[in-house]
Amino acid sequence: MSLAISRRALTQSAFSLLLAPIGFAAMGSAQAATNFYVRTDGGDATQCNGKADAPYSGSGTGQNCAWKHPYFALPNSGTPRIAGGDTLYIGSGEYMIGYGAPGMGGGCATGDKSSCSLSKIPSGPSATAKTRILGTGSKAPKLWGANGTWSVLNLNGSNNVEIGNLEITDKDQCIKGHSNAAAKCATTGNWASIGLSASASSNVYLHDLNIHGLGLHGVNAGGLANWTMERVKINANGWAGWDGNVGESSSSNSGQMILRQVEIAYNGCGENPSTGEKVNCWGQKAGGYGDGLGTYYTGGQWLIEDSDVHHNTSDGVDLLYLDGKAGTTLTVRRLHSYANAGNQLKTNGNATIENSVLTGYCSYYSGKGFMQAGDQCRANGNALSISMVDGNVVNVRHNTIISEGQGAIMNTGGSASAKLNIQNNAIIGKPYYLAAVAGTNVQSIGHIVYNSTATVSYAGNLFYNVKNSQCPSGSVCQDPKLTNTNLASFDAQPLAGSPVIDKVPVISGVNSDFVLAPRPSGAQADIGAYEVQAGGTTPPTTPPTNPPTDPTLPPTTDPTPPPATGLSDTVATDKTAYAAGATVYMSSRVLLNGQAVSGASVKFTAVKPNGIDKIVKTVTTGADGYARWNFVTGTGSTSIGTYQLSAVATSGSASATANSTFTVGSATAPAPTGLTDTVGTDKTSYAAGSTVTMSSRVLLDGKAVSGATVKFTALKPNGVDTIVKTVTTGADGYARWSFVTGTGSSSKGSYKLTSAATYSSKTATANSTFSVY
């Protein structure tokens, strides 16, 4: 069975996850911190002291050079060679973690070999002086577990830690304890149980991690406080993506629990390490598990933003075990949860769920792998399952929810003091899958109330194609006219003439939509997750926010220029020339001392070619510092020529201005025919050692192509060496890639960038250039 991962584009999600080779600048510390290095050509702890990013010379001891394996920094037993607050940089390459690896140490070799993991990471001195484990180089280093090691990384009891830019996996497609003997892990072999384990751990920052293919869980972590995960993938782990149960009395979390730009997918499946194919998928009926994210009873203030949760063999996000206390909250923004075999999202107690798309395609795994009949649409497959708690408030607003489960939304429990506000959602029914299996034809229900007397209010919703034509007072009950309502390819963007457009009053504080486009864009707000923009279009996908540059290394003779100070602004359009009547998309990014500014006011002004008429729009920046706007050019003579574009950013008492130009042609250009490709980078020049972000867009007869193969080739300035990556386009036709340039002389100069697109039997090529100084 082949289950190909599909990466959703920004027109179907609010982010595109890039695992770029990055790290963060060293944080201040009350004590002296030391940088240590690991690289594949380093030496052992006798040969090298680990304090220089240099290979072992081949002779001598105590040399100023890197260690050859992370075990020399974190041996299985004994005192680690790094201390709290130190930074360990791990260079590109592969490092086996488990019995038999270099530098392992400890007595596990003669005992339980599954315990031969790295030692726990030492706690940093404070939340602002973390111990850091960071991958470096143009490709994230791979830590792969072997011989059944219990956990590749160990944060049990570790506080004040940062981990970034690592691939954590194993090299076997087996699943621990699988009910099928052929799929079950052996006692030994190239597999590990867990990618990252943690308990009693606080103030941890995980970023740019790819945790996949483990035999049990990607993450097994509970008893946490103030954890943040950004740009983390937890995919294709045999039992669960993130299992939060580490013991009945020690699993509850507290403080801020933040998941941002996270993908959790295909958990409950094994992964072929050579091809990435998803295999041996199973669910609870066969003895497995399959949740994407599930916790034990927990507190905390949970935030899930701009994330994808999909194709897990049980529930997608299961937070039914939130404890319902007054201080426990869940906020979900711009989540796309789809094709999970159970519920797409489950919660308990105080919650706000907004600007999200929940696609209850819960029968996806029917007939696949070792999934059984009772695993499809388990718990009746309700897309959004809400458990009410007296005195708590749940807000469900501006979401688009479609379901083939028993219902799109179900709430249970709670008396009149529990309040559920369902506002401005597009709710769409499909034939109830389990009823069809039983031989009856029943539509899913828009909103189910079960064993609950909670106070429910409806305002500004759209209900369509639901059982008994459910239509609460004040709702629009007609076809929403969305781009695609097939569950397998659901696209929630409204078409022209959709009854959701400009339909409902603006909700205070909800000033953007599923793709961070401004809300409202018109007289009123639109129903559902998307806000159709002026001119009847939604913003195009834009490359994700550039990740920070590589970890701070010791000074070189050619340092990267320091970040800009004060408030700064840049402005750009998606193209430099447009046909008359075309849509111009623009973006401005606002930084303060090099950091993204959220909530800044940006006034876009496009002065028309006559030098008099202006098109003006004020937009607020999002969390990534970007403000975006688009408008449709006219076709008359005053619209033809060069436009002067400015963006004036204001944040507090500070302001900054950026300028650009674009041109509009004399006639609407004919739609291109055949397969076409364009390629470009986010900037034209880069400092050595910084991240180059590029994108290619593939069109067929002028329309975006999903699933095209794009081969990026960056020819280095020496005209010989190349950096090559093959990527697949998303639904918007974009393929994206990024890499970190070298810092040596061979990496400086002009690069030639080529993208070669292939779709069906058609090919297209595009070229561009950029420079590194």
Coordinates of N, CA, C and O in Angstrom, one line a residue, residues 375-525:
D375 N -12.5 0.9 12.9 CA -11.6 2.0 13.0 C -12.0 3.2 12.2 O -11.6 4.3 12.4
Q376 N -12.9 2.9 11.2 CA -13.3 4.0 10.3 C -14.4 4.8 11.1 O -15.4 4.3 11.5
C377 N -14.2 6.1 11.1 CA -15.2 7.1 11.7 C -15.5 6.6 13.2 O -16.6 6.6 13.6
R378 N -14.4 6.3 13.9 CA -14.6 5.9 15.3 C -15.1 7.0 16.1 O -14.9 8.2 15.7
A379 N -15.8 6.7 17.2 CA -16.5 7.7 18.0 C -17.5 8.5 17.1 O -17.7 9.7 17.3
N380 N -18.1 7.8 16.2 CA -19.0 8.3 15.2 C -18.5 9.3 14.2 O -19.2 9.9 13.4
G381 N -17.2 9.6 14.3 CA -16.5 10.4 13.3 C -16.9 11.9 13.3 O -16.7 12.5 12.2
N382 N -17.4 12.4 14.4 CA -17.8 13.8 14.4 C -16.5 14.6 14.1 O -15.5 14.4 14.8
A383 N -16.6 15.6 13.3 CA -15.4 16.4 12.9 C -14.9 17.2 14.1 O -13.7 17.2 14.4
L384 N -15.8 17.8 14.8 CA -15.5 18.6 16.0 C -16.3 18.1 17.2 O -17.5 18.2 17.2
S385 N -15.6 17.6 18.2 CA -16.2 17.0 19.4 C -15.9 17.9 20.6 O -14.7 18.1 20.9
I386 N -16.9 18.5 21.2 CA -16.7 19.4 22.3 C -17.4 18.9 23.6 O -18.6 18.6 23.6
S387 N -16.6 18.8 24.6 CA -17.1 18.5 25.9 C -17.2 19.7 26.8 O -16.3 20.5 26.9
M388 N -18.5 20.0 27.3 CA -18.7 21.3 28.0 C -18.5 21.1 29.5 O -18.8 20.0 30.0
V389 N -18.1 22.1 30.1 CA -17.8 22.1 31.6 C -18.6 23.3 32.2 O -18.4 24.5 31.6
D390 N -19.3 23.1 33.2 CA -20.0 24.2 33.9 C -19.1 25.4 34.2 O -18.0 25.3 34.7
G391 N -19.6 26.6 33.8 CA -18.9 27.8 34.0 C -17.8 28.2 32.9 O -17.2 29.2 32.9
N392 N -17.6 27.2 32.0 CA -16.7 27.5 30.9 C -17.4 28.0 29.7 O -18.6 27.9 29.5
V393 N -16.6 28.6 28.8 CA -17.1 29.2 27.5 C -16.3 28.6 26.4 O -15.1 28.5 26.4
V394 N -17.1 28.2 25.3 CA -16.5 27.7 24.1 C -17.0 28.5 22.9 O -18.2 28.7 22.8
N395 N -16.0 29.1 22.2 CA -16.4 29.9 21.0 C -15.9 29.1 19.8 O -14.7 28.8 19.6
V396 N -16.8 28.9 18.9 CA -16.5 28.2 17.6 C -16.9 29.2 16.5 O -18.1 29.5 16.3
R397 N -15.9 29.8 15.8 CA -16.3 31.0 15.0 C -15.4 31.0 13.7 O -14.2 30.7 13.8
H398 N -16.0 31.3 12.6 CA -15.3 31.5 11.3 C -14.5 30.2 11.0 O -13.4 30.3 10.5
N399 N -15.2 29.1 11.1 CA -14.6 27.8 10.6 C -15.4 27.3 9.5 O -16.6 27.6 9.3
T400 N -14.8 26.5 8.7 CA -15.5 25.7 7.6 C -15.3 24.2 8.0 O -14.2 23.7 8.1
I401 N -16.5 23.6 8.2 CA -16.5 22.2 8.7 C -17.3 21.3 7.8 O -18.5 21.7 7.6
I402 N -16.8 20.3 7.3 CA -17.5 19.3 6.5 C -17.3 17.9 7.1 O -16.2 17.6 7.6
S403 N -18.3 17.1 7.1 CA -18.2 15.8 7.8 C -19.0 14.7 7.1 O -20.2 14.9 6.7
E404 N -18.4 13.5 7.1 CA -19.2 12.3 6.8 C -19.4 11.5 8.0 O -19.8 10.3 8.0
G405 N -19.0 12.1 9.2 CA -19.3 11.4 10.5 C -20.8 11.6 10.8 O -21.6 12.2 10.0
Q406 N -21.2 11.2 12.0 CA -22.5 11.4 12.4 C -22.9 12.9 12.5 O -24.0 13.3 12.1
G407 N -21.9 13.8 12.8 CA -22.2 15.2 12.8 C -20.9 16.0 12.5 O -19.8 15.5 12.6
A408 N -21.2 17.3 12.1 CA -20.0 18.2 11.9 C -19.5 18.7 13.3 O -18.3 18.7 13.5
I409 N -20.5 19.1 14.1 CA -20.1 19.5 15.5 C -21.0 18.7 16.5 O -22.2 18.6 16.2
M410 N -20.4 18.2 17.5 CA -21.1 17.6 18.6 C -20.7 18.2 19.9 O -19.5 18.3 20.2
N411 N -21.6 18.6 20.8 CA -21.2 18.9 22.2 C -22.0 18.0 23.2 O -23.1 17.6 23.0
T412 N -21.2 17.7 24.2 CA -21.8 16.8 25.3 C -21.5 17.5 26.6 O -20.6 18.3 26.8
G413 N -22.3 17.1 27.6 CA -22.1 17.6 29.0 C -22.4 19.0 29.2 O -22.7 19.8 28.3
G414 N -22.4 19.4 30.5 CA -22.6 20.8 30.9 C -24.0 21.2 31.1 O -24.9 20.7 30.4
S415 N -24.3 22.0 32.1 CA -25.6 22.6 32.3 C -25.6 24.0 31.8 O -24.8 24.4 31.0
A416 N -26.7 24.8 32.1 CA -26.9 26.1 31.5 C -25.7 27.1 31.7 O -25.6 28.0 31.0
S417 N -24.9 26.8 32.8 CA -23.8 27.7 33.0 C -22.6 27.5 32.1 O -21.7 28.3 32.0
A418 N -22.7 26.4 31.3 CA -21.7 26.2 30.3 C -22.2 26.8 29.0 O -23.3 26.6 28.6
K419 N -21.4 27.6 28.3 CA -21.9 28.4 27.2 C -21.1 28.0 25.9 O -19.8 28.0 25.9
L420 N -21.8 27.7 24.8 CA -21.3 27.4 23.5 C -21.8 28.4 22.5 O -23.0 28.5 22.2
N421 N -20.9 29.2 21.9 CA -21.2 30.2 20.9 C -20.7 29.7 19.6 O -19.5 29.5 19.3
I422 N -21.7 29.4 18.7 CA -21.4 28.9 17.3 C -21.7 30.1 16.4 O -22.8 30.4 16.2
Q423 N -20.7 30.7 15.8 CA -20.8 31.9 15.1 C -20.0 32.0 13.8 O -18.8 31.7 13.8
N424 N -20.7 32.3 12.7 CA -20.1 32.6 11.4 C -19.3 31.4 10.8 O -18.3 31.6 10.1
N425 N -19.8 30.2 11.1 CA -19.2 29.0 10.5 C -20.0 28.5 9.3 O -21.2 28.6 9.2
A426 N -19.3 27.9 8.4 CA -19.9 27.2 7.3 C -19.9 25.7 7.6 O -18.8 25.1 7.8
I427 N -21.0 25.1 7.7 CA -21.2 23.7 8.2 C -21.9 22.9 7.1 O -23.0 23.2 6.7
I428 N -21.2 21.9 6.6 CA -21.6 21.1 5.4 C -21.7 19.7 5.8 O -20.7 19.1 6.3
G429 N -22.8 19.0 5.4 CA -23.0 17.6 5.6 C -22.7 16.8 4.4 O -22.7 17.3 3.3
K430 N -22.3 15.5 4.7 CA -22.2 14.5 3.6 C -22.9 13.3 4.1 O -23.3 13.2 5.2
P431 N -23.1 12.3 3.2 CA -23.7 11.0 3.7 C -22.9 10.4 4.8 O -21.7 10.3 4.8
Y432 N -23.7 10.0 5.9 CA -23.0 9.5 7.1 C -22.4 8.1 6.7 O -23.1 7.2 6.4
Y433 N -21.1 8.0 6.9 CA -20.4 6.8 6.4 C -20.9 5.6 7.1 O -21.1 4.5 6.4
L434 N -21.0 5.6 8.4 CA -21.3 4.4 9.1 C -22.8 3.9 8.8 O -23.1 2.7 8.8
A435 N -23.6 4.9 8.6 CA -25.0 4.5 8.2 C -25.0 3.9 6.8 O -25.7 2.9 6.6
A436 N -24.2 4.4 5.9 CA -24.1 3.8 4.6 C -23.5 2.3 4.7 O -24.0 1.4 3.9
V437 N -22.6 2.1 5.5 CA -22.0 0.8 5.7 C -23.1 -0.2 6.2 O -23.2 -1.3 5.9
A438 N -24.0 0.4 7.1 CA -25.1 -0.4 7.6 C -26.3 -0.6 6.6 O -27.3 -1.2 6.9
G439 N -26.2 0.1 5.5 CA -27.2 -0.1 4.4 C -28.3 0.9 4.4 O -29.3 0.8 3.7
T440 N -28.1 2.1 5.1 CA -29.1 3.1 5.1 C -28.5 4.4 4.5 O -27.2 4.6 4.5
N441 N -29.3 5.3 4.1 CA -28.9 6.6 3.5 C -29.3 7.7 4.4 O -30.4 8.1 4.5
V442 N -28.3 8.2 5.2 CA -28.6 9.2 6.2 C -27.5 10.3 6.1 O -26.3 10.0 6.0
Q443 N -27.9 11.6 6.1 CA -26.9 12.7 6.0 C -26.4 12.9 7.4 O -27.0 12.6 8.5
S444 N -25.2 13.4 7.5 CA -24.6 13.8 8.8 C -25.4 15.0 9.3 O -26.0 15.8 8.6
I445 N -25.3 15.2 10.6 CA -26.1 16.3 11.3 C -25.1 17.5 11.4 O -23.9 17.4 11.6
G446 N -25.7 18.7 11.3 CA -24.9 19.9 11.4 C -24.3 20.1 12.8 O -23.1 20.2 13.0
H447 N -25.2 20.1 13.8 CA -24.8 20.2 15.2 C -25.6 19.2 16.0 O -26.9 19.2 16.0
I448 N -24.9 18.4 16.7 CA -25.5 17.4 17.6 C -25.4 17.8 19.1 O -24.2 18.2 19.5
V449 N -26.4 17.8 19.8 CA -26.4 18.0 21.3 C -26.7 16.7 21.9 O -27.7 16.1 21.7
Y450 N -25.7 16.2 22.8 CA -25.9 14.9 23.4 C -25.6 15.0 24.9 O -24.6 15.4 25.3
N451 N -26.7 14.6 25.6 CA -26.6 14.7 27.1 C -26.0 16.0 27.6 O -25.1 16.0 28.5
S452 N -26.6 17.1 27.1 CA -26.1 18.4 27.5 C -27.3 19.4 27.6 O -28.2 19.4 26.7
T453 N -27.3 20.2 28.6 CA -28.2 21.3 28.7 C -27.5 22.6 28.7 O -27.9 23.7 29.2
A454 N -26.2 22.6 28.1 CA -25.4 23.8 28.0 C -26.2 24.9 27.2 O -27.0 24.6 26.3
T455 N -25.9 26.1 27.4 CA -26.5 27.2 26.7 C -25.8 27.4 25.4 O -24.6 27.6 25.3
V456 N -26.6 27.2 24.3 CA -26.0 27.3 22.9 C -26.6 28.5 22.2 O -27.8 28.7 22.2
S457 N -25.7 29.3 21.6 CA -26.2 30.4 20.8 C -25.6 30.3 19.4 O -24.5 29.8 19.2
Y458 N -26.5 30.6 18.4 CA -26.1 30.6 17.0 C -26.2 32.0 16.4 O -27.1 32.7 16.7
A459 N -25.2 32.3 15.5 CA -25.3 33.6 14.8 C -24.5 33.5 13.6 O -23.3 33.1 13.6
G460 N -25.1 33.9 12.5 CA -24.4 34.0 11.2 C -23.8 32.8 10.6 O -22.8 32.9 9.9
N461 N -24.3 31.6 10.9 CA -23.8 30.4 10.3 C -24.4 30.0 9.0 O -25.5 30.5 8.6
L462 N -23.8 29.2 8.2 CA -24.4 28.6 7.0 C -24.4 27.1 7.3 O -23.4 26.4 7.7
F463 N -25.6 26.5 7.1 CA -25.8 25.0 7.2 C -26.3 24.5 5.9 O -27.2 25.1 5.2
Y464 N -25.6 23.5 5.4 CA -26.0 23.0 4.1 C -25.9 21.5 4.0 O -24.9 20.9 4.5
N465 N -26.9 20.8 3.4 CA -26.8 19.4 3.1 C -26.7 18.5 4.3 O -26.0 17.5 4.4
V466 N -27.4 19.0 5.4 CA -27.3 18.3 6.7 C -28.6 17.5 6.9 O -29.7 17.8 6.3
K467 N -28.6 16.6 7.9 CA -29.8 15.8 8.2 C -31.0 16.7 8.6 O -30.8 17.6 9.4
N468 N -32.1 16.3 8.1 CA -33.4 17.0 8.4 C -33.4 18.5 8.1 O -34.1 19.3 8.6
S469 N -32.4 18.9 7.2 CA -32.3 20.3 6.7 C -32.2 21.2 8.0 O -32.8 22.3 8.0
Q470 N -31.4 20.8 8.9 CA -31.2 21.6 10.1 C -30.8 23.0 9.8 O -29.9 23.2 9.0
C471 N -31.5 24.0 10.3 CA -31.2 25.4 10.0 C -31.6 26.3 11.2 O -32.7 26.8 11.3
P472 N -30.6 26.4 12.1 CA -30.9 27.2 13.3 C -31.3 28.7 12.9 O -30.9 29.2 11.8
S473 N -32.1 29.3 13.7 CA -32.6 30.7 13.4 C -31.4 31.6 13.2 O -30.4 31.5 13.9
G474 N -31.5 32.4 12.1 CA -30.4 33.4 11.8 C -29.4 32.8 10.9 O -28.4 33.5 10.6
S475 N -29.5 31.5 10.4 CA -28.5 30.9 9.6 C -28.9 31.1 8.1 O -30.1 31.2 7.7
V476 N -27.9 31.0 7.3 CA -28.0 30.9 5.8 C -28.1 29.4 5.5 O -27.1 28.7 6.0
C477 N -29.1 28.9 4.8 CA -29.2 27.5 4.6 C -29.3 27.2 3.1 O -30.4 27.0 2.6
Q478 N -28.2 27.3 2.4 CA -28.1 27.1 1.0 C -26.7 26.7 0.6 O -25.8 26.7 1.4
D479 N -26.6 26.2 -0.6 CA -25.3 25.8 -1.1 C -24.2 26.9 -1.0 O -24.4 28.0 -1.5
P480 N -23.1 26.7 -0.3 CA -22.1 27.7 0.0 C -21.3 28.0 -1.3 O -20.6 29.0 -1.3
K481 N -21.4 27.2 -2.3 CA -20.6 27.4 -3.5 C -19.1 27.5 -3.2 O -18.5 28.6 -3.4
L482 N -18.6 26.4 -2.7 CA -17.2 26.4 -2.5 C -16.5 25.7 -3.7 O -17.1 25.1 -4.5
T483 N -15.1 25.9 -3.7 CA -14.4 25.4 -4.9 C -14.5 23.9 -5.1 O -14.7 23.5 -6.2
N484 N -14.5 23.1 -4.0 CA -14.6 21.7 -4.2 C -15.1 21.1 -2.9 O -14.4 21.3 -1.8
T485 N -16.2 20.4 -2.9 CA -16.8 19.8 -1.7 C -16.6 18.3 -1.7 O -17.2 17.6 -0.9
N486 N -15.8 17.7 -2.6 CA -15.4 16.3 -2.4 C -14.5 16.1 -1.2 O -13.5 16.9 -1.1
L487 N -14.7 15.1 -0.4 CA -14.0 15.0 0.8 C -12.5 14.8 0.5 O -11.6 15.3 1.2
A488 N -12.2 14.0 -0.5 CA -10.8 13.7 -0.8 C -10.0 14.9 -1.3 O -8.8 14.9 -1.2
S489 N -10.7 15.9 -1.8 CA -10.0 17.1 -2.4 C -10.7 18.3 -2.0 O -10.8 19.3 -2.7
F490 N -11.2 18.4 -0.7 CA -12.0 19.5 -0.3 C -11.2 20.8 -0.3 O -10.1 20.9 0.1
D491 N -11.8 21.8 -0.9 CA -11.2 23.1 -1.0 C -12.3 24.1 -0.6 O -13.3 24.3 -1.3
A492 N -12.1 24.8 0.6 CA -13.1 25.6 1.2 C -13.1 27.0 0.7 O -13.9 27.8 1.2
Q493 N -12.4 27.3 -0.3 CA -12.4 28.7 -0.9 C -13.8 29.0 -1.6 O -14.2 28.2 -2.4
P494 N -14.4 30.0 -1.2 CA -15.7 30.4 -1.9 C -15.5 30.8 -3.3 O -14.5 31.4 -3.7
L495 N -16.5 30.4 -4.1 CA -16.5 30.8 -5.5 C -17.2 32.2 -5.7 O -17.9 32.6 -4.7
A496 N -17.0 32.8 -6.8 CA -17.8 34.0 -7.1 C -19.3 33.8 -6.9 O -19.8 32.7 -7.4
G497 N -19.9 34.7 -6.3 CA -21.4 34.5 -6.1 C -21.8 33.7 -4.9 O -23.0 33.4 -4.6
S498 N -20.8 33.2 -4.1 CA -21.1 32.4 -2.9 C -21.9 33.2 -1.9 O -21.6 34.4 -1.7
P499 N -22.9 32.6 -1.3 CA -23.7 33.3 -0.3 C -23.0 33.6 1.0 O -23.6 34.2 1.9
V500 N -21.8 33.1 1.1 CA -21.0 33.4 2.4 C -20.4 34.8 2.4 O -19.9 35.3 3.4
I501 N -20.3 35.4 1.2 CA -19.4 36.6 1.0 C -20.2 37.8 1.6 O -21.4 38.1 1.3
D502 N -19.4 38.6 2.3 CA -20.0 39.9 2.9 C -21.3 39.7 3.6 O -22.2 40.4 3.4
K503 N -21.4 38.7 4.5 CA -22.7 38.3 5.0 C -22.9 38.6 6.5 O -24.0 38.8 6.9
V504 N -21.8 38.7 7.2 CA -22.0 38.8 8.7 C -21.2 39.9 9.3 O -20.1 40.3 8.8
P505 N -21.6 40.4 10.4 CA -20.8 41.5 11.1 C -19.5 41.0 11.6 O -19.3 39.8 11.8
V506 N -18.5 41.9 11.6 CA -17.2 41.6 12.0 C -17.1 41.2 13.5 O -17.8 41.9 14.3
I507 N -16.4 40.2 13.9 CA -16.2 39.8 15.3 C -15.0 40.5 15.7 O -13.9 40.5 15.1
S508 N -15.0 41.2 16.8 CA -13.9 42.0 17.4 C -12.7 41.0 17.6 O -12.9 39.9 18.2
G509 N -11.6 41.4 17.1 CA -10.4 40.6 17.3 C -10.1 39.6 16.3 O -9.0 39.0 16.2
V510 N -11.1 39.3 15.4 CA -10.9 38.3 14.3 C -10.7 39.1 13.0 O -11.6 39.4 12.3
N511 N -9.4 39.6 12.8 CA -9.1 40.5 11.7 C -8.3 39.9 10.6 O -7.8 40.6 9.8
S512 N -8.3 38.5 10.6 CA -7.7 37.8 9.4 C -8.4 36.5 9.3 O -9.2 36.1 10.1
D513 N -8.0 35.8 8.2 CA -8.7 34.5 7.9 C -7.8 33.3 8.0 O -6.6 33.4 8.5
F514 N -8.2 32.2 7.4 CA -7.4 31.0 7.4 C -6.1 31.1 6.8 O -5.1 30.4 7.1
V515 N -5.9 32.0 5.8 CA -4.6 32.2 5.2 C -4.0 33.6 5.5 O -3.2 34.1 4.8
L516 N -4.5 34.1 6.7 CA -4.0 35.4 7.2 C -4.3 36.6 6.3 O -3.6 37.6 6.3
A517 N -5.3 36.4 5.4 CA -5.8 37.5 4.6 C -6.6 38.4 5.5 O -7.2 38.0 6.4
P518 N -6.7 39.7 5.2 CA -7.4 40.7 6.1 C -8.9 40.3 6.1 O -9.5 39.9 5.1
R519 N -9.5 40.4 7.3 CA -10.9 40.2 7.5 C -11.4 41.4 8.3 O -10.9 41.7 9.4
P520 N -12.4 42.2 7.8 CA -13.2 41.9 6.5 C -12.5 42.5 5.3 O -11.5 43.3 5.4
S521 N -12.9 42.1 4.1 CA -12.5 42.7 2.9 C -13.8 43.0 2.1 O -14.2 42.2 1.2
G522 N -14.5 44.0 2.5 CA -15.8 44.3 2.0 C -16.7 45.0 3.0 O -16.2 45.3 4.1
A523 N -18.0 45.1 2.8 CA -18.9 45.7 3.7 C -19.0 45.0 5.0 O -19.1 45.6 6.1
Q524 N -19.0 43.6 4.9 CA -19.0 42.8 6.2 C -18.0 41.6 6.0 O -17.4 41.5 5.0
A525 N -18.0 40.8 7.0 CA -17.1 39.6 7.0 C -17.8 38.5 6.2 O -19.0 38.5 6.1

